[in-house]
Coordinates of C-alpha atoms in Angstrom, one line a residue:
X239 CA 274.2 6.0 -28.1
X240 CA 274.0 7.4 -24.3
X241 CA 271.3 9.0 -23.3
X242 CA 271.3 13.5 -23.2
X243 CA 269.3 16.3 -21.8
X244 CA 267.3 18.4 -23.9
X245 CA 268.3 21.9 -25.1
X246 CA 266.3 24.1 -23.0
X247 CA 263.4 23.3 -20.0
X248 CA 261.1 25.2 -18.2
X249 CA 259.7 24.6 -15.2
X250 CA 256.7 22.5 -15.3
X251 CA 254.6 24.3 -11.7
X252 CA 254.0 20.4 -11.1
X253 CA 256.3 18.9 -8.3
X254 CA 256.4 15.8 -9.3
X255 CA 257.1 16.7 -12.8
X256 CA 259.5 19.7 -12.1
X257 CA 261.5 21.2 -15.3
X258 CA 260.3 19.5 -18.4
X259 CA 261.9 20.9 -22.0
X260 CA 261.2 23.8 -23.5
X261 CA 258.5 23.0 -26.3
X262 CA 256.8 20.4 -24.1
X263 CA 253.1 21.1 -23.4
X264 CA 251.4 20.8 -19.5
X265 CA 247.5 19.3 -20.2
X266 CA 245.3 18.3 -17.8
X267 CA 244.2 14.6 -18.5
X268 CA 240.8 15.7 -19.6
X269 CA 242.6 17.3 -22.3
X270 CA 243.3 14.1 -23.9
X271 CA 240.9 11.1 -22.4
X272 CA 236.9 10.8 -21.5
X273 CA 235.3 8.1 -19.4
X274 CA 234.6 4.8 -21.0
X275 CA 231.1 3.7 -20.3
X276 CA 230.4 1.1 -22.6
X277 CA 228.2 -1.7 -20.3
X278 CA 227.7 -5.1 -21.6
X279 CA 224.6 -4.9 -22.6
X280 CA 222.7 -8.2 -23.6
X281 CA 226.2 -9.7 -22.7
X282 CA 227.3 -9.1 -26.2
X283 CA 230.8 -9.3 -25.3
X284 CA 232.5 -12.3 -23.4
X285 CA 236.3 -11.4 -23.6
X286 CA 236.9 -11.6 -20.3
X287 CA 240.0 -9.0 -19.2
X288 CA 241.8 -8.0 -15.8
X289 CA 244.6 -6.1 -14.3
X290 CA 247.6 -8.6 -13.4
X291 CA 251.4 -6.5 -12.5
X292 CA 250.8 -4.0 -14.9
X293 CA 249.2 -5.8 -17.6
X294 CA 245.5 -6.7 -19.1
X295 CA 245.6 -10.5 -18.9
X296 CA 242.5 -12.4 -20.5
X297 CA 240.5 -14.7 -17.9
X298 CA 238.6 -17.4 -18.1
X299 CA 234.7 -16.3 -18.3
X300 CA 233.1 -20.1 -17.4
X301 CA 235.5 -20.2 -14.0
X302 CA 234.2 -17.2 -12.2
X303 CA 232.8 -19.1 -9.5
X304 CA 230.0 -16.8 -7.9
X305 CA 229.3 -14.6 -10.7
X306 CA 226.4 -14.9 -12.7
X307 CA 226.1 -14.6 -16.4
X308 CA 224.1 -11.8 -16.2
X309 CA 226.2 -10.1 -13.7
X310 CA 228.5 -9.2 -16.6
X311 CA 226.1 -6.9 -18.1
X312 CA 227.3 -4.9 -15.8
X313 CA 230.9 -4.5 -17.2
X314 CA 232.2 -2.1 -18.8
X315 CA 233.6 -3.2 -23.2
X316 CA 237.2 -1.9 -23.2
X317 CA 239.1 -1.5 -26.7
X318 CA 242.8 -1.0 -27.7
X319 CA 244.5 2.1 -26.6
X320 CA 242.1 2.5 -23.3
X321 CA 244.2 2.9 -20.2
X322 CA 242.6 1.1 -17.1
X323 CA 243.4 2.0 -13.4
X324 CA 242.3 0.6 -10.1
X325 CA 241.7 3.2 -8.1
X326 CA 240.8 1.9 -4.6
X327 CA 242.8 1.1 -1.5
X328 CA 245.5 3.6 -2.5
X329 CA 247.4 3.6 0.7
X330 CA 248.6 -0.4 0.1
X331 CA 251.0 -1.9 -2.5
X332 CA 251.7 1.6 -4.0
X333 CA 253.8 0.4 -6.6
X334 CA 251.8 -2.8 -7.7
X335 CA 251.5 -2.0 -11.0
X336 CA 247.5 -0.5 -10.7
X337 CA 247.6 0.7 -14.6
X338 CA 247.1 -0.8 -17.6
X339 CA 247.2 -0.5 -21.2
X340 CA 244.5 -2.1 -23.0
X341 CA 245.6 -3.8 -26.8
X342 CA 242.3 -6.0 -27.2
X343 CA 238.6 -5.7 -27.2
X344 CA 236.8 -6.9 -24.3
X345 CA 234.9 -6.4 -20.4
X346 CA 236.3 -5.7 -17.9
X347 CA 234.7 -4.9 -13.9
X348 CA 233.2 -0.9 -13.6
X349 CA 235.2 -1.2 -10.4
X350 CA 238.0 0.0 -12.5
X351 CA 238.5 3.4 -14.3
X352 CA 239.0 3.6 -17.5
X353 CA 239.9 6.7 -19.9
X354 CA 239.3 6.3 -23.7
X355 CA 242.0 8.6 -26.2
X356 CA 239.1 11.4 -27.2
X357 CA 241.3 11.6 -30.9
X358 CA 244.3 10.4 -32.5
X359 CA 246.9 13.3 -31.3
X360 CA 247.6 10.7 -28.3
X361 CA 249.6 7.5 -28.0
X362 CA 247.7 5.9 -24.9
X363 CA 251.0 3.8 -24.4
X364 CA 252.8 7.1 -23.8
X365 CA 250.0 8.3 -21.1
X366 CA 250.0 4.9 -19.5
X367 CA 253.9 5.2 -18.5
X368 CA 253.3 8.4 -17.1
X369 CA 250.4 7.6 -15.1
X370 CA 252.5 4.3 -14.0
X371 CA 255.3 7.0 -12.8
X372 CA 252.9 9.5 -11.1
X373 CA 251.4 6.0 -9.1
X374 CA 254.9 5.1 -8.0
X375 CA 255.5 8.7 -7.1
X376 CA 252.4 8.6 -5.2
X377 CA 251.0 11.5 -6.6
X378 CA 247.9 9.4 -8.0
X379 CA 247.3 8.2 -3.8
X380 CA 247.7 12.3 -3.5
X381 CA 244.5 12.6 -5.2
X382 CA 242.8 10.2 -3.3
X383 CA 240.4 11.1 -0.5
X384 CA 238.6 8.7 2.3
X385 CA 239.8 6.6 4.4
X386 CA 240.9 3.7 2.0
X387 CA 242.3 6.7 -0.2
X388 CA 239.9 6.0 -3.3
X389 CA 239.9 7.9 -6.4
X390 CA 237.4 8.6 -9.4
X391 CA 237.4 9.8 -12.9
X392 CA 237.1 13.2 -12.3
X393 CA 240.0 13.0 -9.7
X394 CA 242.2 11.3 -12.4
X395 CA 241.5 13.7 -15.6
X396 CA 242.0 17.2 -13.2
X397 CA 245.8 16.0 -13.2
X398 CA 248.2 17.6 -15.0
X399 CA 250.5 16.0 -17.2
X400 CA 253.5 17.1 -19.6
X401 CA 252.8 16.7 -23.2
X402 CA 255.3 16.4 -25.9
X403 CA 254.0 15.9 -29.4
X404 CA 252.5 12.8 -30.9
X405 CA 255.6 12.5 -33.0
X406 CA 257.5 12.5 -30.2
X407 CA 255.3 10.5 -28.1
X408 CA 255.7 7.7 -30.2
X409 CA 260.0 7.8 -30.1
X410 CA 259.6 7.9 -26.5
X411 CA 257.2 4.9 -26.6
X412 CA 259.0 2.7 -29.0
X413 CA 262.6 3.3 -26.7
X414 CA 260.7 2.4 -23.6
X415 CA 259.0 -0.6 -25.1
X416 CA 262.9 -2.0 -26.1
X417 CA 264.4 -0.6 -23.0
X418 CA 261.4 -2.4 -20.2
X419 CA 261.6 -5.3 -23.0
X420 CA 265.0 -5.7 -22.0
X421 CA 265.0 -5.3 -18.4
X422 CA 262.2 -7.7 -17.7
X423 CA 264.1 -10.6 -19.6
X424 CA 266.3 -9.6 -17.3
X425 CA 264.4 -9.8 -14.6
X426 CA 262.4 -13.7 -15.9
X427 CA 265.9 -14.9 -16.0
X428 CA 266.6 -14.1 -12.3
X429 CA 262.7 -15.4 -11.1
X430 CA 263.8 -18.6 -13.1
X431 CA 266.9 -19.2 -11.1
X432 CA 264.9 -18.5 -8.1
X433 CA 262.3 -21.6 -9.2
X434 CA 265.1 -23.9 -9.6
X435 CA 266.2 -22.5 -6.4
X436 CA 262.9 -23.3 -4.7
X437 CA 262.8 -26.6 -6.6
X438 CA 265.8 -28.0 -5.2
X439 CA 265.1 -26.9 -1.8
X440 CA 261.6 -29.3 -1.5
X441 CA 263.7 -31.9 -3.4
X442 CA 266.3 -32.1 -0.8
X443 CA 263.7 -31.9 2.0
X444 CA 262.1 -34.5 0.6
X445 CA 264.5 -36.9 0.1
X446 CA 265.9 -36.6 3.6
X447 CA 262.9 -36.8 5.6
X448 CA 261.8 -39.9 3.3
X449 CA 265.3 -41.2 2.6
X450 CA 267.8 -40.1 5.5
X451 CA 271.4 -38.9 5.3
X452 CA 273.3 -42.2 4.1
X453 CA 272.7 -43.0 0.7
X454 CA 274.3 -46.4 1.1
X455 CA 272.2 -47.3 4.2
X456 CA 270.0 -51.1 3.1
X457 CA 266.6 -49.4 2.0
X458 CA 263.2 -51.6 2.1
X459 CA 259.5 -50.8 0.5
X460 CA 257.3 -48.7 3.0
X461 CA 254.5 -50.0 1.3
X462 CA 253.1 -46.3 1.1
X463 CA 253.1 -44.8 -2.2
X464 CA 253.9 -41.1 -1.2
X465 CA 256.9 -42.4 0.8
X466 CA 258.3 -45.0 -1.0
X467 CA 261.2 -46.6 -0.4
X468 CA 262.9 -45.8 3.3
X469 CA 266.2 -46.9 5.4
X470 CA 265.9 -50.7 6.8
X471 CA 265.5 -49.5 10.5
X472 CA 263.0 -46.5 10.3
X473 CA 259.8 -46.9 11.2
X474 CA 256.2 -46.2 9.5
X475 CA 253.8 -45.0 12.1
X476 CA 250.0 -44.1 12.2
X477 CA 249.2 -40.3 11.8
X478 CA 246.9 -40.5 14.8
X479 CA 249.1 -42.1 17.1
X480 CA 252.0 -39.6 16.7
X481 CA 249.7 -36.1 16.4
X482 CA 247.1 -35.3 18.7
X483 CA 244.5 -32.2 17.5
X484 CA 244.5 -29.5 20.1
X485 CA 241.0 -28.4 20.2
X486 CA 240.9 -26.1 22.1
X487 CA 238.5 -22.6 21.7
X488 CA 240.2 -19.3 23.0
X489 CA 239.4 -16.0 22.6
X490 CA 242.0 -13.6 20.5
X491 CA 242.0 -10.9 23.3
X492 CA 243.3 -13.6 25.7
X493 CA 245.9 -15.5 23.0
X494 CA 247.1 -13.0 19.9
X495 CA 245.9 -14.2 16.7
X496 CA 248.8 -15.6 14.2
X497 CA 249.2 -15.9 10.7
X498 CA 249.4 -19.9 8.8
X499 CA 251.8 -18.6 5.7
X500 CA 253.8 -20.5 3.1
X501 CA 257.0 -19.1 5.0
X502 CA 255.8 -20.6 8.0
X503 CA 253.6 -19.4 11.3
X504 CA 253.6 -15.7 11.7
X505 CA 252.6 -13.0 14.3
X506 CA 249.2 -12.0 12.6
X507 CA 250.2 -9.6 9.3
X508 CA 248.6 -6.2 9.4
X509 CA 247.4 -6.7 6.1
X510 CA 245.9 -10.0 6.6
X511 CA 241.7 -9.8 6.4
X512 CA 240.6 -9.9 10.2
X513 CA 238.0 -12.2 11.6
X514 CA 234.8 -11.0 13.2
X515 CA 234.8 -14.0 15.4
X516 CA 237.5 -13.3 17.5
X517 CA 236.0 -15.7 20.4
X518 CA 236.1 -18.6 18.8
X519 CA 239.2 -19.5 17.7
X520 CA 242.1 -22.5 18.3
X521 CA 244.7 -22.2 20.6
X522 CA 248.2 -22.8 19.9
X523 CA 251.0 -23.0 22.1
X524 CA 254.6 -23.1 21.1
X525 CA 256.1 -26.2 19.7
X526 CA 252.4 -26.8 18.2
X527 CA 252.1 -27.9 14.5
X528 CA 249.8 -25.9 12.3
X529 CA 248.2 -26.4 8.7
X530 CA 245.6 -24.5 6.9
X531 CA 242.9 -27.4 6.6
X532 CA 242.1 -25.3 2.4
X533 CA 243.6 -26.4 -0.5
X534 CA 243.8 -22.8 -1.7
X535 CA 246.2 -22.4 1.0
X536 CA 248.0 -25.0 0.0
X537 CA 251.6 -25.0 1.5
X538 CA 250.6 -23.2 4.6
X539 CA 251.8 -24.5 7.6
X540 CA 255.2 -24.7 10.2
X541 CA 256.1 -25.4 13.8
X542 CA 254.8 -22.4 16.0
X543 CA 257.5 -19.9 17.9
X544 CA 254.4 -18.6 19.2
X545 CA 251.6 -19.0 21.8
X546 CA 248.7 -17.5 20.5
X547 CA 245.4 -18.3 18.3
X548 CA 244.2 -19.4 14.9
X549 CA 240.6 -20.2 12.7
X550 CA 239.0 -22.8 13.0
X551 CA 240.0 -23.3 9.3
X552 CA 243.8 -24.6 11.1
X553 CA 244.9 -27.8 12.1
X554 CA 246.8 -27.7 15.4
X555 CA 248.9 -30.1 16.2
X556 CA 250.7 -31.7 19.2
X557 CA 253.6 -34.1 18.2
X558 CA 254.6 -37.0 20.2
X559 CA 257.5 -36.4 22.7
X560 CA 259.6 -38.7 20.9
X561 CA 259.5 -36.7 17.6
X562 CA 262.2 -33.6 17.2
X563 CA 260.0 -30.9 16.5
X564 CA 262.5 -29.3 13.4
X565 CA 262.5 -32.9 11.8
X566 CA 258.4 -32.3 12.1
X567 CA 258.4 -29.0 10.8
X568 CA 260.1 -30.2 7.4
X569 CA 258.4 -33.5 6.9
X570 CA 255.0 -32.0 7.2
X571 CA 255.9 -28.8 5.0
X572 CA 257.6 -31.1 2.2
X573 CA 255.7 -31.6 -1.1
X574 CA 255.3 -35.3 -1.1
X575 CA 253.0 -34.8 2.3
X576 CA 251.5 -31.7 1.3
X577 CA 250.2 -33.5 -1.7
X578 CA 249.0 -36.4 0.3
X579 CA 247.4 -33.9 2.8
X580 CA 245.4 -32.4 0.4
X581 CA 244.7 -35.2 -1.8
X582 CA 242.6 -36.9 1.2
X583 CA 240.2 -33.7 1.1
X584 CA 236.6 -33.3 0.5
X585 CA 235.2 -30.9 -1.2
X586 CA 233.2 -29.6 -4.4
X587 CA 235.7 -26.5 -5.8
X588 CA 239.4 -25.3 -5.2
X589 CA 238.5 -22.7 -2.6
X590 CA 236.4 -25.0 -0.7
X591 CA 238.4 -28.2 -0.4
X592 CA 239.1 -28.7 2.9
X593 CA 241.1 -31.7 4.9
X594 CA 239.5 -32.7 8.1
X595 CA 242.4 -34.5 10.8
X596 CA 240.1 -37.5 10.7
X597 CA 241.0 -37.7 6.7
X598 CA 244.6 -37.8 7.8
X599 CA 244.4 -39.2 10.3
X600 CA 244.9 -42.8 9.2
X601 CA 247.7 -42.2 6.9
X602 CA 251.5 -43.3 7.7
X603 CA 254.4 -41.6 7.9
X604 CA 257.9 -42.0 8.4
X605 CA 259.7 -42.4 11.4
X606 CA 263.4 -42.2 12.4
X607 CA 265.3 -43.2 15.1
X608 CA 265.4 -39.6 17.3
X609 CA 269.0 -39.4 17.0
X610 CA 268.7 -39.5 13.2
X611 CA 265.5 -36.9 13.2
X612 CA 268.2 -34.1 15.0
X613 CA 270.6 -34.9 12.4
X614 CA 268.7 -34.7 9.6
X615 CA 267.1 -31.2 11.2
X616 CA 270.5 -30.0 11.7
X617 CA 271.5 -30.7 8.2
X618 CA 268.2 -29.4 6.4
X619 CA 268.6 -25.8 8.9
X620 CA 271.9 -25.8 6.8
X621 CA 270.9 -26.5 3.7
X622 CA 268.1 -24.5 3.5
X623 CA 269.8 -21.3 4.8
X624 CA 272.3 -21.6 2.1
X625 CA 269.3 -21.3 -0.5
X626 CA 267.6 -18.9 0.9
X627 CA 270.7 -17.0 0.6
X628 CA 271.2 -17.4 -2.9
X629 CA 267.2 -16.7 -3.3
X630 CA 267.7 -13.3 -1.7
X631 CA 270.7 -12.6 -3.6
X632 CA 269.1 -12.7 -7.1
X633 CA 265.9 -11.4 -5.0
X634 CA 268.2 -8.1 -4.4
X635 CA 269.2 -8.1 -8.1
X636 CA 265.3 -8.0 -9.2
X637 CA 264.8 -5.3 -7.1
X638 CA 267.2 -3.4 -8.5
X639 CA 266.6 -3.9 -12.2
X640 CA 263.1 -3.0 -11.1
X641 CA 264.3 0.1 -9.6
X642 CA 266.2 0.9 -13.1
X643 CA 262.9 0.2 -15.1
X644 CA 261.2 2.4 -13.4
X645 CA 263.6 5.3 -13.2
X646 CA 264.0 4.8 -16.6
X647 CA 260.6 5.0 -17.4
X648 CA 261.0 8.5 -15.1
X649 CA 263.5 10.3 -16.7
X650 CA 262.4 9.4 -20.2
X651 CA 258.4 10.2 -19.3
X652 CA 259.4 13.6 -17.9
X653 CA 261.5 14.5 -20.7
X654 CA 264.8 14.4 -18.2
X655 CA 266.3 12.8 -20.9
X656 CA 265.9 13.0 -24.7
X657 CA 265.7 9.6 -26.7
X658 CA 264.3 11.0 -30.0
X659 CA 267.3 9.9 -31.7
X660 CA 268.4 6.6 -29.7
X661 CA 266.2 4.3 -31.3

């Protein structure tokens, strides 16, 4: 059954809601919600809870690393049908999903807001794909004052919202539920595609840079378990003998800092966190190597365009001349080195493993002939285009069943549309 209009509307003296039907109430939220303040006292909860794309996730309360026990005295006991929002840094990522329906009992940070249903006239479910609407809207970073554009509880209840009847609350909720239902297996087929995508990428970087182009070229055992079997006339070379460590301390006003990403090295992001020492940083010049010395960064590395500066936390990296610097890039960015990398490290958590170049440093690697390093390069730029392509493609398609979810979740919310009988 497609989806009508109702009857009759009226107009709603909210702009972001503008005519809503006829019978349909406008509340402020304060009408409908209070303030949960329920701290953990004597820590006799220890359901741990967060805010993940929309969604209260459980987490793991004996990996916190930092936090003490008793620190989560200091959260706040959530139960089912609370609505939790983070309401800080309103100016960034204004559609990441900062509300959240809560179906279990448990704690969660009094960093966040959260409103508790003051009786059973409400379907919290209901409120929560409103509010989820008025953030994409931006009408909740409206509200928001300071300079990071933070909001409170009293900011939150003072805004106005159209209120149809708990009856019909709950039609609207149950269609939404089978409609976003719908659309999001939609959209975990597409991000599985994209995986396999991804996956066969690093496999066929991997088996050139460790296997060439011919697969009936004579192979022989490199005697190194990460590489494995290679072509009868490559080489196995020493790490230190073929990459040098640039050392060298620069200043960010003199050399522009850049960013060490997964997708390679990056004029500095805007949103990256910025370093108070901007004097002591490495220089890089272009043609240079770099890898993020963390294992929580694992993955982020590539051949710089740029001349500029990194942390300390980098590895920079001269290659030999007789290396072609493309055939670098991939073989130090596929998954068999990475893993080697990072599996020489040192450390005592995730966060704080950390390679040093003299951990590498004595490790092999493979080494074609140069003419055989450019072909490979050439074929890999090829390769690799052609899925990245078909990654943006079904990239383009999530976007777009994201944009129908949430205008969707629009028209329905704002009573645009009336779905009392399509269920």
């Amino acid at each position: 059954m497609g989806m009508k209009a109702y009857p009759t509307y009226k107009e709603s003296g909210v702009p972001w809601l503008g005519e809503i039907p006829e019978h349909w109430g406008i509340s402020q939220y304060r009408a409908y919600f209070q303030e949960r303040n329920s701290p953990n006292k004597n820590l006799q909860e220890s359901n741990l809870l967060s805010i993940s794309y929309g969604k209260i996730i459980q987490k793991d309360i004996n990996k916190t690393e930092g936090l003490l026990p008793a620190s989560f005295e200091s959260y706040n006991i959530i139960e089912d049908g609370d609505i939790v929002l983070r309401l800080t840094d309103l100016q960034n990522d204004h559609k990441s999903l900062r509300t959240a329906l809560c179906t279990q009992k448990g704690i969660i940070t009094s960093a966040y807001v959260t409103l508790q249903p003051i009786n059973q006239t409400v379907n919290s479910a209901y409120f929560q794909y409103q509010l989820h609407i008025y953030d994409v809207r931006k009408a909740i970073y409206g509200a928001g004052g300071g300079v990071r554009q933070a909001l409170n509880y009293d900011a939150i209840v003072r805004l106005k919202s159209c209120v149809p009847s708990v009856e019909e609350q709950n039609a609207i909720v149950a269609y939404l539920d089978k409609k976003c239902a719908e659309i999001d297996e939609l959209v975990s087929r597409r991000q599985a595609i994209i995986e396999r995508l991804k996956e066969l990428k690093q496999s066929i970087i991997a088996e050139a840079v460790t296997k060439g182009l011919n697969p009936d070229v004579p192979m022989k055992d490199s005697g190194i378990a990460w590489i494995g079997d290679i072509p009868q006339h490559w080489e196995i070379r020493r790490f230190a003998n073929e990459f040098l460590e640039r050392r060298t301390k620069v200043s960010d006003q003199d050399y522009p800092p850049i960013s060490v990403t997964k997708q390679g090295i990056l004029p500095q992001l805007e949103k990256v966190a910025k370093t108070d020492n901007g004097d002591n940083r490495k220089l890089v010049r272009v043609g240079d190597f770099v890898i993020n010395s963390r294992s929580d960064r694992k993955g982020s590395s590539g051949l710089s365009s740029y001349e500029g500066s990194v942390s300390l936390i980098n590895h920079v990296l001269i290659p030999a001349p007789s290396w072609n610097r493309l055939f670098v890039h991939n073989l130090l960015r596929s998954v068999p080195f990475q893993e080697e990398f990072y599996k020489k490290g040192h450390g005592i958590v995730a966060d704080l493993w950390t390679t040093r170049y003299s951990d590498i440093a004595s490790s092999y690697i493979p080494f074609p002939p140069t003419d055989e390093q450019q072909a490979i390069a050439i074929y890999l730029d090829k390769k690799c285009s052609d899925i990245d392509e078909l990654v943006a493609r079904q990239e383009q398609i999530i976007e777009k069943f994201k944009e129908l979810k949430t205008s969707t979740i629009a028209h329905v919310v704002t009573g645009k549309v009336d779905v009392r009988d399509a269920i």
